[in-house]
Amino acid sequence: MSASHQNACDDAVELLQVHNATLDTVISISGMTCGSCVSAIQSAVSQLPGILSFDISLNEDRGSFIHSAAIVTAKSIAQSIEDCGFDVEILSSNAQLRGPDLDDQDDEAIETTALSPSASACNVRRRQSSGHPQCNAMDEPSAFCRLKVSGMTCASCVGNIERSLSSRTGIHSVVVGLMNERADIKYDGSIYSENDIVAIVTDLGYPSTLVSQDELKEQVDLLVEGMTCASCVGIIERALRDKDGVISASIGLVTKRCRVEFQRDEVGVRDLIGVIEDAGHFKARLAPAETNVEDLKYQDEISKWRFVFLFSAVFTVPTMIFMFNPPSFNLSYRPELNNTSRLLTRGLDLRALVMWILSTIVLAVSGSPFYKSSYMALRHRTTNMDVLIMMATSISYVYSVVVIIVAMIKKSEVPDFFFDVPPTLITFISLGRWMEHIAKGKTSQALVDLLSLQAKEACLVELSLKGLVESERTIPLGLVQTEDILKVLPGDRIPVDGKVISGQSSVDESMLTGESLPVPKAADDVVLGGTLNQTGMLLIRSTHVGKDSTLAQIVRLVEDAQTSKAPIQFYADKIAARFVPGVLVLAMLTWVVWMIVGAAVPSVLQDKRCTADESAGQSRPAFSNATNGTSDDTTPIECAVENAFLYAVTVLAIACPCALGLATPTAVMVGTGVGAKRGILIKGGEPLETTHKVNYVVFDKTGTLTYGKPRVVLFQLVDALRSSFSPGVGRDLIVRRALAIVGSAESGSEHPLGQAIVDHAKEELRVSQLGEVSDFQAVPGCGLRCYVENLKFLFADSPQTTRLQPAKAHPLSEDLTEETKFEVLIGNREWMHRNHINVTSAINDNMEKNERLGQTVVLAAINGHLTAMIAIADTIRTEAPVAISSLKSLGITPVMLTGDNFRTAKAIAAQVGITSIFAQVLPSHKLQKVKDLQDGLGLGESDPAAKGNPVVAFVGDGLNDSPALAQANVGIAIGSGTNVALEAADIVLIKNDLQDVVAAIDLSRVTVRRIRLNFLWACIYNLIGLPIAAGVLEPAGVHLRPWMAAAAMALSSVTVVCSSLLLKRWRPPTGQLCVEADASNRRRVRVKASGHYSLQEAV
């Protein structure tokens, strides 16, 4: 706030106070980000006396305040807002005077001062309201809605809407934005509904529609530092979910990412960060747009815990030497001196002093991270793993100090102490934390590898009109735009997704697709950013850059998957939330029980209390650290207290919720990472867990079981023509001529079957252009008629056919000239009959034979002579039969779903080995078929998989598959499918390989087994370790010391993480399950599923 503005404001207030003025002050407010900021300002201002009404505009960063000049000044209002953490500046102030001489006159607005050149802005968003602000809608039922308002042209329109709404009873606040055409309205929900508000604004002449609440939802990723165990995760998630406006919150302990979905009109990102930091010793910040590789490697945490461990180990080693107390290391033991000479003073000897000093140093330095964490947790009335460590070390240390001081005061013998517990406990736990973070870094290795694929720079080139490189320069990757021409040298990584425009090479795509062999690339081929160019130079045109690239999307999917939680994790979270308080209660109960046992049956402890060590010339307590064995006059109460503390501390030391918290997320991270490296993208822990339960896998036929593109599988001359030529060059030439003529004729057609014939002709003839077509005529449902000419250039190097004339004249046997012209008919039987072409029974039988295989068969006639039969089919994928056989071997029922008639569907299903078919299914009915299977109605009552609640996976690729993908328990999309299908799916197969469906299911089963094994280990560890630590097996002579418990606790977390890391050894079951496939299926793969017959095979 400038000094000149402030002085002018003060002068105006002094002048107006004598007139009992009401001021309308407009203040600029900087720093507001959401509705929560507005609420904070409203709450602060409403506490000021003399405020009659106010209106805060979030969109324009200003507020209008009507207040009594005699009670509260503009400066006081500004100071109140500034105290909330916002920057303020008084823009203007207008006054309305009501003096004694003006009672019978209308109110007159007098502008007393202009504090800003934009004083006219002071009238924006003013709302008159009477009474004290607390009489406003603070205690009334409040509702909120956002409208899309059309028809506003200027600030006057804004004012009309605000004044009209504000004058109505029950309307609390109105904020209208002219530029974004939106209105935010808070109102009394008991008086108005959302539709009422829409109708009111529309009646004012501004057509309005309600903005969906989903549009107000926002999602943010935060990085949270300071979490140590599953208890921390539960604390933060509960705190966030209790915050108004937060819809959901999910935290990954390993990734340190917190994903929060919230209503942006109720809460902002800054509020969320505040909630997290107020929940304990945590630090939160916005997650960067691009993941930092160093964050995934845990380098800072590894360095921190390495230092803590090494520092504490230096002082713990001598402590453990004294702890075991062999005579050769007993600094206080001097046989040549009498017993009293061992003491520094009564109650304290040299050994006790040294261990005291060592323990204090370890606690002060290495123990500080644990103490800081536990202090912040207790300060916020929460508990975590560090609280247990803090209590165990503190109790041991304080107890030891107290008994030593009491012994020194009483001048008694050196008492039993536990100075060994703090350093050994901290050393073993810090060692465990160090190893745990190293292992955590390895669980993120797949994501680190993906991020490392990204190139840092790109070579941008400019081409001349002739396609030659004119110039080139190296630019940062972030400056690459779509349609840029980039040069990629051999050995370089391809910077972005693009299409090859020049050059030939082979590209290693193994890191993205899992394809082990290099993929050849030539002009018009698609290349992916992050893949490695191997042999030749390529010029590519960029198509997808930045976050739209395939690599960026894969990284995002993997990050999302590793942040999300599997359903089984929620059970672990519930246990972990109650684990620490439960352990504290158990430790207290252990202390009480052993105190009672020691007092009631002292012989139980005293019989084992001391054991003679004649070789050392001293007696030594079995369970204590006493230097010189305390005498036999040790009271039972002292024995009971010592042992009760020992067992209670051991319980605190051995308890570990970390293993429970790490069991699922580490396995999910490794599992999804391994899948991503092999071209299987699993979108989170839930689909990963659900997939292992799949009973049915439903395949959409077109584009999934088949290639989704019609192909010519048979081009065959009719028997009469074929028998006229002897095998060899002559017949081959006639076949090539027939293919050229038919392919040229179909080049005028837009039908998919016609395009398949054209592609086949170009591929077999190895040409890019066919003959000329004229007088083209197509009859839907029948066929086409046209004339083809100018074919001589296709056979310039072929021998003339005068020496190869058949017995009967045929137009294909004539020598080609520039003027040679052919009349071509292509179509079905009906089309041939209409044009008086005779179709013999032999040809008809041959057609029916191919049609039974699910193929579409057409005939071709040239110059009135029936010439060829062409079979076209959407051929099955090469790997489909093996994938289906593998699914069956896993006990899963494969189902085919298609819109084809039953005969065609049955033929296709027979080729791949599927027996369960849904045929003639409209695209809109696919969802219902999936639902029927989920309800157990799909395949009849005899189907064993229909019992209970079957789990259904749907595999598809098209736009019309997206509803079924969403309905299925697990949606699996082929990577070449539409974007809508990929978005709706739970699993994406990048390689378009159906065997990856089997691999995904197998990976899910292996990962879930690993999760269960981790849980089993964590539960067994705690269920067995805690009772032993509490002394349950003491009657059998089995007991644990605190340092043993600490070592076991540290080992438990490391064991769980290492167990998850074993998932890296997983390999897809390809080649193993194939052996179990039916032999006939394997033969069919080699013959039928090759996808394309060569010309020689067809003839």
Short mmCIF file of N, CA, C and O in Angstrom, two decimals, residues 385 428 432 435-436 579 653-663 1013-1014 1017-1022 1044-1059:
data_model
loop_
_atom_site.label_atom_id
_atom_site.label_comp_id
_atom_site.label_asym_id
_atom_site.label_seq_id
_atom_site.Cartn_x
_atom_site.Cartn_y
_atom_site.Cartn_z
N MET A 385 6.25 -45.29 13.26
CA MET A 385 7.31 -46.23 13.63
C MET A 385 8.38 -45.56 14.48
O MET A 385 8.92 -46.16 15.43
N PHE A 428 21.13 -50.88 14.26
CA PHE A 428 20.48 -51.90 13.44
C PHE A 428 19.31 -51.32 12.63
O PHE A 428 19.09 -51.69 11.47
N GLY A 432 18.95 -51.08 8.62
CA GLY A 432 17.77 -51.53 7.88
C GLY A 432 17.20 -50.46 6.98
O GLY A 432 16.82 -50.73 5.83
N MET A 435 19.53 -50.14 3.87
CA MET A 435 19.30 -51.23 2.92
C MET A 435 17.92 -51.14 2.29
O MET A 435 17.73 -51.44 1.10
N GLU A 436 16.93 -50.72 3.07
CA GLU A 436 15.57 -50.62 2.55
C GLU A 436 15.47 -49.59 1.43
O GLU A 436 14.83 -49.82 0.40
N PHE A 579 -1.60 -50.22 14.42
CA PHE A 579 -0.49 -51.05 14.84
C PHE A 579 0.32 -50.39 15.95
O PHE A 579 0.57 -51.02 17.00
N ALA A 653 11.01 -52.62 20.43
CA ALA A 653 12.07 -52.69 19.43
C ALA A 653 11.73 -53.62 18.28
O ALA A 653 12.14 -53.39 17.14
N ILE A 654 10.99 -54.68 18.55
CA ILE A 654 10.76 -55.68 17.51
C ILE A 654 9.56 -55.36 16.63
O ILE A 654 9.45 -55.85 15.51
N ALA A 655 8.64 -54.55 17.14
CA ALA A 655 7.41 -54.27 16.38
C ALA A 655 7.74 -53.50 15.11
O ALA A 655 8.52 -52.55 15.12
N CYS A 656 7.12 -53.92 14.01
CA CYS A 656 7.44 -53.28 12.72
C CYS A 656 6.22 -53.26 11.80
O CYS A 656 5.88 -54.30 11.21
N PRO A 657 5.57 -52.10 11.66
CA PRO A 657 4.48 -52.00 10.68
C PRO A 657 5.00 -51.77 9.26
O PRO A 657 4.24 -51.81 8.30
N CYS A 658 6.31 -51.50 9.14
CA CYS A 658 6.85 -51.18 7.81
C CYS A 658 6.70 -52.34 6.84
O CYS A 658 6.41 -52.15 5.66
N ALA A 659 6.92 -53.55 7.33
CA ALA A 659 6.81 -54.70 6.44
C ALA A 659 5.40 -54.82 5.87
O ALA A 659 5.22 -55.12 4.69
N LEU A 660 4.39 -54.55 6.70
CA LEU A 660 3.01 -54.58 6.21
C LEU A 660 2.78 -53.50 5.17
O LEU A 660 2.13 -53.72 4.15
N GLY A 661 3.34 -52.32 5.45
CA GLY A 661 3.12 -51.21 4.52
C GLY A 661 3.83 -51.37 3.20
O GLY A 661 3.39 -50.84 2.18
N LEU A 662 4.95 -52.11 3.20
CA LEU A 662 5.73 -52.27 1.97
C LEU A 662 5.35 -53.51 1.18
O LEU A 662 5.77 -53.67 0.03
N ALA A 663 4.55 -54.40 1.75
CA ALA A 663 4.25 -55.67 1.10
C ALA A 663 3.61 -55.48 -0.26
O ALA A 663 4.00 -56.12 -1.24
N LEU A 1013 2.72 -63.59 -0.25
CA LEU A 1013 3.90 -64.08 0.45
C LEU A 1013 4.49 -62.98 1.33
O LEU A 1013 4.90 -63.23 2.47
N ASN A 1014 4.53 -61.75 0.81
CA ASN A 1014 5.03 -60.62 1.61
C ASN A 1014 4.17 -60.41 2.85
O ASN A 1014 4.68 -60.19 3.95
N TRP A 1017 4.82 -63.16 5.36
CA TRP A 1017 6.05 -62.95 6.10
C TRP A 1017 5.88 -61.85 7.14
O TRP A 1017 6.31 -62.01 8.30
N ALA A 1018 5.25 -60.74 6.75
CA ALA A 1018 5.09 -59.62 7.68
C ALA A 1018 4.23 -60.02 8.87
O ALA A 1018 4.52 -59.66 10.02
N CYS A 1019 3.16 -60.76 8.60
CA CYS A 1019 2.26 -61.17 9.69
C CYS A 1019 2.93 -62.20 10.59
O CYS A 1019 2.84 -62.11 11.82
N ILE A 1020 3.58 -63.20 9.98
CA ILE A 1020 4.24 -64.22 10.79
C ILE A 1020 5.32 -63.59 11.66
O ILE A 1020 5.48 -63.93 12.84
N TYR A 1021 6.06 -62.66 11.05
CA TYR A 1021 7.12 -61.99 11.81
C TYR A 1021 6.56 -61.32 13.06
O TYR A 1021 7.08 -61.50 14.17
N ASN A 1022 5.49 -60.54 12.90
CA ASN A 1022 4.94 -59.83 14.04
C ASN A 1022 4.20 -60.76 15.00
O ASN A 1022 4.28 -60.60 16.21
N MET A 1044 18.75 -57.80 19.61
CA MET A 1044 18.28 -58.85 18.72
C MET A 1044 16.96 -58.45 18.06
O MET A 1044 16.73 -58.68 16.87
N ALA A 1045 16.08 -57.87 18.88
CA ALA A 1045 14.78 -57.43 18.35
C ALA A 1045 14.96 -56.36 17.29
O ALA A 1045 14.27 -56.35 16.26
N ALA A 1046 15.90 -55.43 17.53
CA ALA A 1046 16.14 -54.37 16.55
C ALA A 1046 16.67 -54.94 15.24
O ALA A 1046 16.25 -54.52 14.14
N ALA A 1047 17.56 -55.91 15.33
CA ALA A 1047 18.09 -56.53 14.12
C ALA A 1047 16.99 -57.25 13.36
O ALA A 1047 16.90 -57.18 12.12
N ALA A 1048 16.13 -57.94 14.08
CA ALA A 1048 15.02 -58.65 13.43
C ALA A 1048 14.05 -57.67 12.78
O ALA A 1048 13.55 -57.90 11.67
N MET A 1049 13.78 -56.56 13.45
CA MET A 1049 12.87 -55.56 12.89
C MET A 1049 13.42 -54.98 11.60
O MET A 1049 12.71 -54.83 10.60
N ALA A 1050 14.72 -54.64 11.60
CA ALA A 1050 15.33 -54.08 10.40
C ALA A 1050 15.32 -55.10 9.27
O ALA A 1050 15.10 -54.77 8.10
N LEU A 1051 15.54 -56.35 9.63
CA LEU A 1051 15.59 -57.40 8.62
C LEU A 1051 14.23 -57.62 7.97
O LEU A 1051 14.14 -57.96 6.79
N SER A 1052 13.15 -57.42 8.72
CA SER A 1052 11.81 -57.71 8.19
C SER A 1052 11.48 -56.84 6.99
O SER A 1052 10.99 -57.33 5.97
N SER A 1053 11.74 -55.54 7.08
CA SER A 1053 11.44 -54.63 5.97
C SER A 1053 12.30 -54.94 4.76
O SER A 1053 11.81 -54.98 3.62
N VAL A 1054 13.58 -55.17 4.99
CA VAL A 1054 14.48 -55.48 3.89
C VAL A 1054 14.06 -56.77 3.20
O VAL A 1054 14.10 -56.89 1.97
N THR A 1055 13.64 -57.74 4.00
CA THR A 1055 13.22 -59.03 3.43
C THR A 1055 12.02 -58.86 2.51
O THR A 1055 11.96 -59.45 1.42
N VAL A 1056 11.04 -58.04 2.92
CA VAL A 1056 9.86 -57.83 2.11
C VAL A 1056 10.21 -57.16 0.78
O VAL A 1056 9.74 -57.55 -0.29
N VAL A 1057 11.05 -56.13 0.85
CA VAL A 1057 11.44 -55.43 -0.38
C VAL A 1057 12.22 -56.35 -1.31
O VAL A 1057 12.00 -56.39 -2.52
N CYS A 1058 13.15 -57.10 -0.75
CA CYS A 1058 13.93 -58.04 -1.58
C CYS A 1058 13.04 -59.12 -2.17
O CYS A 1058 13.27 -59.58 -3.30
N SER A 1059 12.03 -59.54 -1.42
CA SER A 1059 11.08 -60.51 -1.95
C SER A 1059 10.36 -59.95 -3.17
O SER A 1059 10.18 -60.65 -4.18
#
